[in-house]
Tab-separated table of C-alpha atoms in Angstrom:
chain	number	residue	atom	x	y	z
A	28	MET	CA	-15.124	11.104	-21.663
A	29	LEU	CA	-18.013	11.353	-19.220
A	30	GLY	CA	-17.061	14.918	-18.242
A	31	SER	CA	-16.974	16.106	-21.883
A	32	GLU	CA	-20.365	14.511	-22.625
A	33	LEU	CA	-21.962	16.262	-19.634
A	34	MET	CA	-20.422	19.592	-20.644
A	35	GLN	CA	-21.768	19.196	-24.191
A	36	MET	CA	-25.229	18.296	-22.851
A	37	ALA	CA	-25.285	21.454	-20.730
A	38	ALA	CA	-24.126	23.651	-23.595
A	39	GLU	CA	-26.761	22.273	-25.996
A	40	ASN	CA	-29.768	22.624	-23.693
A	41	TYR	CA	-29.070	25.814	-21.704
A	42	SER	CA	-27.498	29.179	-22.027
A	43	VAL	CA	-24.825	29.823	-19.451
A	44	ASN	CA	-25.522	32.462	-16.825
A	45	ASN	CA	-22.624	34.188	-15.092
A	46	VAL	CA	-22.908	33.468	-11.365
A	47	GLN	CA	-20.665	35.519	-9.100
A	48	SER	CA	-21.828	34.010	-5.809
A	49	PHE	CA	-24.248	31.572	-4.171
A	50	ILE	CA	-26.704	32.089	-1.316
A	51	ILE	CA	-26.842	29.275	1.262
A	52	THR	CA	-30.489	28.774	2.304
A	53	GLY	CA	-30.333	25.356	4.002
A	54	PHE	CA	-30.758	26.843	7.488
A	55	ASP	CA	-33.507	29.369	6.699
A	56	HIS	CA	-36.309	27.267	8.203
A	57	LEU	CA	-34.551	26.665	11.543
A	58	GLN	CA	-35.653	28.488	14.684
A	59	ASN	CA	-32.530	28.190	16.859
A	60	GLN	CA	-29.849	29.027	14.316
A	61	LYS	CA	-27.474	30.597	16.848
A	62	LEU	CA	-27.595	27.523	19.077
A	63	LEU	CA	-26.818	25.196	16.167
A	64	GLY	CA	-24.073	27.555	15.017
A	65	PHE	CA	-22.508	27.512	18.492
A	66	LEU	CA	-22.627	23.685	18.610
A	67	ILE	CA	-20.988	23.452	15.191
A	68	LEU	CA	-18.344	26.011	16.246
A	69	LEU	CA	-17.635	24.062	19.440
A	70	THR	CA	-17.417	20.780	17.518
A	71	TYR	CA	-15.087	22.337	14.958
A	72	MET	CA	-12.804	23.730	17.683
A	73	LEU	CA	-12.657	20.287	19.339
A	74	ILE	CA	-11.824	18.716	15.971
A	75	LEU	CA	-8.940	21.159	15.455
A	76	LEU	CA	-7.756	20.672	19.046
A	77	GLY	CA	-7.903	16.869	18.977
A	78	ASN	CA	-6.291	16.429	15.593
A	79	GLY	CA	-3.754	19.157	16.376
A	80	ILE	CA	-2.744	17.342	19.570
A	81	ASN	CA	-2.297	14.075	17.664
A	82	LEU	CA	-0.172	15.779	15.020
A	83	CYS	CA	1.989	17.586	17.587
A	84	VAL	CA	2.490	14.575	19.882
A	85	ILE	CA	3.471	12.296	17.014
A	86	SER	CA	5.652	14.822	15.163
A	87	ILE	CA	7.754	15.889	18.180
A	88	ASN	CA	8.348	12.338	19.484
A	89	ARG	CA	10.809	10.404	17.347
A	90	HIS	CA	9.731	7.245	19.157
A	91	LEU	CA	6.362	7.570	17.366
A	92	HIS	CA	7.812	8.030	13.876
A	93	LYS	CA	6.490	4.660	12.762
A	94	PRO	CA	4.128	3.630	9.930
A	95	MET	CA	1.012	3.298	12.116
A	96	TYR	CA	1.471	6.775	13.589
A	97	ILE	CA	2.261	8.265	10.187
A	98	LEU	CA	-1.096	6.886	9.028
A	99	ILE	CA	-2.793	8.439	12.078
A	100	CYS	CA	-1.201	11.797	11.167
A	101	ASN	CA	-2.457	11.432	7.600
A	102	LEU	CA	-5.991	10.800	8.861
A	103	ALA	CA	-5.727	13.830	11.173
A	104	ILE	CA	-4.764	16.074	8.224
A	105	VAL	CA	-7.650	14.652	6.195
A	106	ASP	CA	-10.076	15.305	9.082
A	107	ILE	CA	-8.955	18.927	9.392
A	108	ILE	CA	-9.404	19.563	5.654
A	109	PHE	CA	-12.695	17.651	5.495
A	110	SER	CA	-14.291	19.425	8.465
A	111	SER	CA	-12.878	22.889	7.720
A	112	THR	CA	-14.402	23.155	4.245
A	113	CYS	CA	-17.948	22.636	5.554
A	114	SER	CA	-17.728	23.989	9.128
A	115	THR	CA	-16.479	27.442	8.160
A	116	THR	CA	-19.398	27.902	5.761
A	117	MET	CA	-21.996	26.774	8.323
A	118	ILE	CA	-20.481	28.914	11.096
A	119	SER	CA	-20.452	31.929	8.786
A	120	VAL	CA	-24.114	31.417	7.857
A	121	LEU	CA	-25.406	30.658	11.355
A	122	LEU	CA	-23.342	32.965	13.586
A	123	ALA	CA	-22.098	35.754	11.334
A	124	GLU	CA	-25.287	35.650	9.217
A	125	ILE	CA	-23.217	35.786	6.032
A	126	LYS	CA	-25.125	33.590	3.623
A	127	THR	CA	-23.271	34.552	0.467
A	128	VAL	CA	-20.370	32.448	-0.815
A	129	SER	CA	-18.441	33.508	-3.895
A	130	TYR	CA	-18.534	31.189	-6.890
A	131	TYR	CA	-14.864	30.222	-6.817
A	132	SER	CA	-14.901	29.858	-3.037
A	133	CYS	CA	-17.826	27.433	-3.397
A	134	ILE	CA	-15.982	25.539	-6.136
A	135	SER	CA	-12.821	25.234	-4.028
A	136	ARG	CA	-14.758	24.188	-0.909
A	137	THR	CA	-16.549	21.517	-2.949
A	138	TYR	CA	-13.213	20.268	-4.256
A	139	PHE	CA	-11.529	19.947	-0.857
A	140	TYR	CA	-14.652	18.617	0.885
A	141	HIS	CA	-14.948	15.639	-1.459
A	142	LEU	CA	-11.172	15.251	-1.619
A	143	GLY	CA	-11.250	14.821	2.166
A	144	GLY	CA	-14.036	12.240	1.915
A	145	ILE	CA	-12.231	10.124	-0.678
A	146	THR	CA	-8.802	10.285	0.982
A	147	ALA	CA	-10.345	9.484	4.398
A	148	CYS	CA	-11.742	6.247	2.994
A	149	MET	CA	-8.404	5.310	1.441
A	150	ALA	CA	-6.598	6.256	4.678
A	151	LEU	CA	-8.809	3.813	6.608
A	152	THR	CA	-8.002	1.131	4.018
A	153	LEU	CA	-4.254	1.687	4.473
A	154	MET	CA	-4.641	1.478	8.256
A	155	ALA	CA	-6.511	-1.816	7.952
A	156	ILE	CA	-3.795	-3.265	5.705
A	157	ASP	CA	-1.121	-2.056	8.122
A	158	ARG	CA	-2.753	-3.879	11.042
A	159	LEU	CA	-3.303	-7.001	8.928
A	160	ILE	CA	0.409	-7.243	8.084
A	161	ALA	CA	1.383	-6.477	11.698
A	162	ILE	CA	-0.684	-9.394	13.036
A	163	ARG	CA	-0.383	-11.924	10.220
A	164	LEU	CA	3.320	-11.324	9.473
A	165	PRO	CA	4.779	-9.913	12.700
A	166	LEU	CA	8.368	-11.027	12.002
A	167	ARG	CA	8.404	-9.454	8.538
A	168	TYR	CA	6.305	-6.376	9.397
A	169	HIS	CA	9.204	-3.940	9.800
A	170	SER	CA	10.804	-5.034	6.537
A	171	ILE	CA	7.521	-4.849	4.578
A	172	VAL	CA	5.936	-1.733	6.096
A	173	THR	CA	8.595	0.970	6.186
A	174	ASN	CA	8.192	4.713	6.654
A	175	SER	CA	9.194	5.415	3.051
A	176	ARG	CA	6.663	2.926	1.666
A	177	THR	CA	3.997	4.352	3.949
A	178	PHE	CA	4.669	7.873	2.664
A	179	LEU	CA	4.582	6.556	-0.907
A	180	LEU	CA	1.187	4.891	-0.416
A	181	ILE	CA	-0.224	7.978	1.296
A	182	SER	CA	0.989	10.134	-1.607
A	183	LEU	CA	-0.664	7.728	-4.044
A	184	THR	CA	-4.031	8.012	-2.252
A	185	TRP	CA	-3.817	11.805	-2.415
A	186	LEU	CA	-2.961	11.711	-6.136
A	187	ILE	CA	-5.981	9.459	-6.775
A	188	GLY	CA	-8.166	11.881	-4.807
A	189	PHE	CA	-6.816	14.901	-6.712
A	190	ALA	CA	-7.459	13.186	-10.050
A	191	ILE	CA	-11.023	12.093	-9.230
A	192	MET	CA	-11.946	15.505	-7.882
A	193	GLY	CA	-10.404	17.209	-10.911
A	194	VAL	CA	-12.965	15.412	-13.077
A	195	GLU	CA	-15.886	16.205	-10.727
A	196	ILE	CA	-15.008	19.873	-10.438
A	197	SER	CA	-14.626	20.254	-14.205
A	198	VAL	CA	-18.229	19.040	-14.496
A	199	VAL	CA	-19.490	21.429	-11.795
A	200	ASP	CA	-17.648	24.349	-13.361
A	201	SER	CA	-19.106	23.640	-16.813
A	202	VAL	CA	-22.834	23.632	-16.018
A	203	PRO	CA	-25.009	26.764	-16.320
A	204	TYR	CA	-26.675	28.192	-13.206
A	205	CYS	CA	-30.184	29.643	-13.438
A	206	GLN	CA	-30.260	31.151	-9.961
A	207	PRO	CA	-27.491	31.461	-7.361
A	208	VAL	CA	-29.283	29.583	-4.566
A	209	ILE	CA	-27.992	26.502	-2.742
A	210	ARG	CA	-30.741	24.850	-0.684
A	211	TYR	CA	-28.287	22.827	1.389
A	212	VAL	CA	-26.045	23.835	4.292
A	213	PHE	CA	-22.719	24.182	2.482
A	214	CYS	CA	-21.125	23.768	-0.943
A	215	ASP	CA	-20.693	20.243	-2.255
A	216	TYR	CA	-21.192	18.448	-5.558
A	217	PRO	CA	-24.908	17.516	-5.160
A	218	SER	CA	-25.902	20.975	-3.914
A	219	MET	CA	-24.144	22.732	-6.807
A	220	ILE	CA	-25.538	20.381	-9.453
A	221	ARG	CA	-29.058	20.865	-8.062
A	222	ALA	CA	-28.539	24.626	-8.196
A	223	ALA	CA	-27.770	24.412	-11.922
A	224	CYS	CA	-30.438	24.714	-14.611
A	225	VAL	CA	-29.895	21.179	-15.915
A	226	ASN	CA	-31.490	17.798	-15.372
A	227	PRO	CA	-29.360	16.624	-12.434
A	228	GLU	CA	-29.772	12.858	-12.948
A	229	PRO	CA	-27.073	12.331	-15.629
A	230	TYR	CA	-24.609	14.350	-13.572
A	231	PHE	CA	-24.897	11.986	-10.596
A	232	PHE	CA	-23.492	9.009	-12.516
A	233	LEU	CA	-19.871	9.795	-11.590
A	234	PRO	CA	-20.461	10.362	-7.840
A	235	THR	CA	-22.666	7.250	-7.781
A	236	MET	CA	-19.769	5.212	-9.205
A	237	ILE	CA	-17.436	6.708	-6.606
A	238	ASN	CA	-19.878	5.873	-3.791
A	239	LEU	CA	-20.201	2.312	-5.104
A	240	TRP	CA	-16.410	2.006	-5.076
A	241	LEU	CA	-16.268	3.294	-1.495
A	242	LEU	CA	-19.306	1.477	-0.037
A	243	CYS	CA	-19.300	-1.737	-2.081
A	244	GLY	CA	-15.579	-1.987	-2.728
A	245	GLN	CA	-13.377	-0.565	-0.028
A	246	PHE	CA	-15.780	-0.943	2.904
A	247	PRO	CA	-16.328	-4.718	2.409
A	248	PHE	CA	-12.571	-5.117	1.845
A	249	ILE	CA	-11.839	-3.387	5.165
A	250	LEU	CA	-14.462	-5.528	6.950
A	251	CYS	CA	-12.901	-8.699	5.519
A	252	THR	CA	-9.502	-7.460	6.678
A	253	TYR	CA	-10.732	-7.022	10.234
A	254	ALA	CA	-12.504	-10.404	10.107
A	255	VAL	CA	-9.123	-11.992	9.308
A	256	LEU	CA	-7.563	-9.933	12.094
A	257	ALA	CA	-10.206	-11.092	14.585
A	258	TYR	CA	-9.524	-14.718	13.680
A	259	SER	CA	-5.767	-14.185	13.997
A	260	VAL	CA	-6.086	-12.467	17.379
A	261	THR	CA	-8.077	-15.381	18.822
A	262	ARG	CA	-5.177	-17.683	17.963
A	263	LEU	CA	-2.578	-15.638	19.821
A	264	SER	CA	-1.228	-17.456	22.856
A	265	ASN	CA	0.170	-14.424	24.656
A	266	ASN	CA	-2.673	-12.701	26.556
A	267	SER	CA	-0.784	-9.393	26.729
A	268	ASN	CA	-0.304	-9.283	22.952
A	269	LYS	CA	-3.904	-10.361	22.465
A	270	LYS	CA	-5.237	-7.473	24.594
A	271	GLN	CA	-3.008	-4.970	22.820
A	272	MET	CA	-4.139	-6.133	19.373
A	273	ILE	CA	-7.808	-6.126	20.421
A	274	SER	CA	-7.449	-2.566	21.750
A	275	THR	CA	-5.728	-1.353	18.572
A	276	CYS	CA	-8.186	-3.049	16.205
A	277	SER	CA	-11.234	-1.895	18.184
A	278	SER	CA	-9.976	1.697	17.880
A	279	HIS	CA	-9.767	1.323	14.107
A	280	LEU	CA	-13.247	-0.238	13.964
A	281	ILE	CA	-14.803	2.634	15.939
A	282	VAL	CA	-13.263	5.123	13.518
A	283	LEU	CA	-14.313	3.013	10.521
A	284	PHE	CA	-17.990	2.791	11.497
A	285	SER	CA	-18.170	6.457	12.531
A	286	TYR	CA	-17.162	7.331	8.978
A	287	TYR	CA	-19.269	4.819	7.062
A	288	ALA	CA	-22.408	4.610	9.248
A	289	PRO	CA	-24.039	7.900	8.093
A	290	LYS	CA	-23.339	7.043	4.440
A	291	LEU	CA	-24.776	3.559	4.852
A	292	VAL	CA	-27.894	4.835	6.644
A	293	SER	CA	-28.526	7.491	3.997
A	294	ASN	CA	-28.085	5.047	1.099
A	295	LEU	CA	-30.141	2.326	2.805
A	296	LEU	CA	-33.071	4.645	3.477
A	297	THR	CA	-32.986	5.838	-0.120
A	298	ARG	CA	-32.874	2.266	-1.491
A	299	ILE	CA	-35.862	1.047	0.566
A	300	GLY	CA	-37.939	3.975	-0.618
A	301	VAL	CA	-37.877	6.261	2.423
A	302	MET	CA	-38.240	9.818	1.180
A	303	LEU	CA	-35.997	12.060	3.241
A	304	SER	CA	-36.955	15.691	3.664
A	305	LEU	CA	-34.417	18.434	2.978
A	306	THR	CA	-34.037	18.912	6.751
A	307	ASP	CA	-33.310	15.200	7.239
A	308	ARG	CA	-30.744	15.196	4.442
A	309	ASN	CA	-29.036	18.280	5.857
A	310	ALA	CA	-28.917	16.686	9.323
A	311	ILE	CA	-27.304	13.516	7.949
A	312	ILE	CA	-24.799	15.597	5.953
A	313	ILE	CA	-23.800	17.594	9.046
A	314	ILE	CA	-23.393	14.443	11.160
A	315	ALA	CA	-21.412	12.667	8.426
A	316	SER	CA	-19.147	15.695	8.011
A	317	LEU	CA	-18.355	16.462	11.654
A	318	VAL	CA	-18.851	13.405	13.879
A	319	PRO	CA	-16.138	11.157	12.326
A	320	SER	CA	-13.575	13.975	12.458
A	321	LEU	CA	-14.427	14.481	16.144
A	322	ILE	CA	-14.354	10.783	17.042
A	323	ASN	CA	-11.061	9.980	15.285
A	324	PRO	CA	-8.676	12.052	17.459
A	325	THR	CA	-10.643	11.182	20.603
A	326	VAL	CA	-10.283	7.472	19.914
A	327	TYR	CA	-6.592	7.627	19.087
A	328	CYS	CA	-5.783	9.896	22.038
A	329	THR	CA	-7.584	7.726	24.581
A	330	ARG	CA	-7.130	4.194	23.216
A	331	THR	CA	-3.615	4.250	21.735
A	332	LYS	CA	-1.212	3.470	24.562
A	333	GLU	CA	1.820	5.338	23.210
A	334	ILE	CA	-0.097	8.555	22.450
A	335	ARG	CA	-1.928	8.371	25.779
A	336	LYS	CA	1.384	7.931	27.617
A	337	ARG	CA	3.007	10.883	25.841
A	338	LEU	CA	0.015	13.095	26.623
A	339	ALA	CA	0.174	12.076	30.283
A	340	ASP	CA	3.886	12.942	30.342
A	341	VAL	CA	3.139	16.392	28.927
A	342	PHE	CA	0.208	17.236	31.214
A	343	LEU	CA	1.900	15.843	34.329
A	344	HIS	CA	5.092	17.734	33.409
A	345	LYS	CA	7.184	14.600	33.407
A	346	ARG	CA	10.562	14.796	31.807
A	347	ILE	CA	10.756	12.453	28.827
A	348	VAL	CA	14.175	10.804	28.850
A	349	PRO	CA	15.387	9.065	25.682
A	350	ASN	CA	15.916	5.311	25.965
A	351	HIS	CA	19.687	5.445	25.329
A	352	LEU	CA	20.104	7.900	28.230
A	353	LYS	CA	18.053	5.656	30.505
A	354	ALA	CA	20.445	2.818	29.791
A	355	VAL	CA	23.431	5.015	30.725
A	356	SER	CA	21.844	6.109	33.980
């Protein structure tokens, strides 16, 4: 309903111009564009390497084919999609000096960028629920949280993301564009709406509702989940189990705040009346788009005992012997 009303509003007030491509101008004022481009390229390569290692280690080790590691793989896939849609555009602009992005390429990048953002939030929610069940109901965990149910829930989060983004992209694709200039650093919903020759305010109602759902709905829910987990961990009598749970939960919390912190800072500054310049907004967008995807694999590689052990076995060229063969020997 909202999408059709916005389309009608655009059609009544403006004549549609055919736009074949957009010009990215968000970096035009910077002096050291090559240096920034190199840093973004290096960060992107580390993101691909870290998430690729997590995916490979978990997929080739049957011992790690468990719900928690399936959720880590899901987050790694989300991180790759999320960072790739924005990084490739910025690298192209800064290093290759190709500022032009075709219309449908911009549309598709916008779609997958926001799809990655929404599914990342829901992936963190699933991981919090998984840890809550593991600590609160340890004896029933394996009967409640199975691989098949985990895959089902992950599929559901992706379907929700696809549906939400289908509505957003239909709005973006319906508005007329006066000039093919995007003043930001890559294609996303706000930058495309602001490039259109419409009053942007009504078109931000849907993304505002989505942000409220993420920041005022899922984020507090996840925090409450970890508050319950913290209380439960303090009541554990076994010090070894307590340390393991603290290590696992702290890893999840680091990932959680790396994802939400830039969004919270940006929204808080806006709410208290701080006027951010275009440069400041672009800086926050770049940090929010790349830093979480870089932190996630680093955290899970270094702080998850099983993944760390498997990596050590690979790099030290140790032969990994299955448990049933160890028992025979």
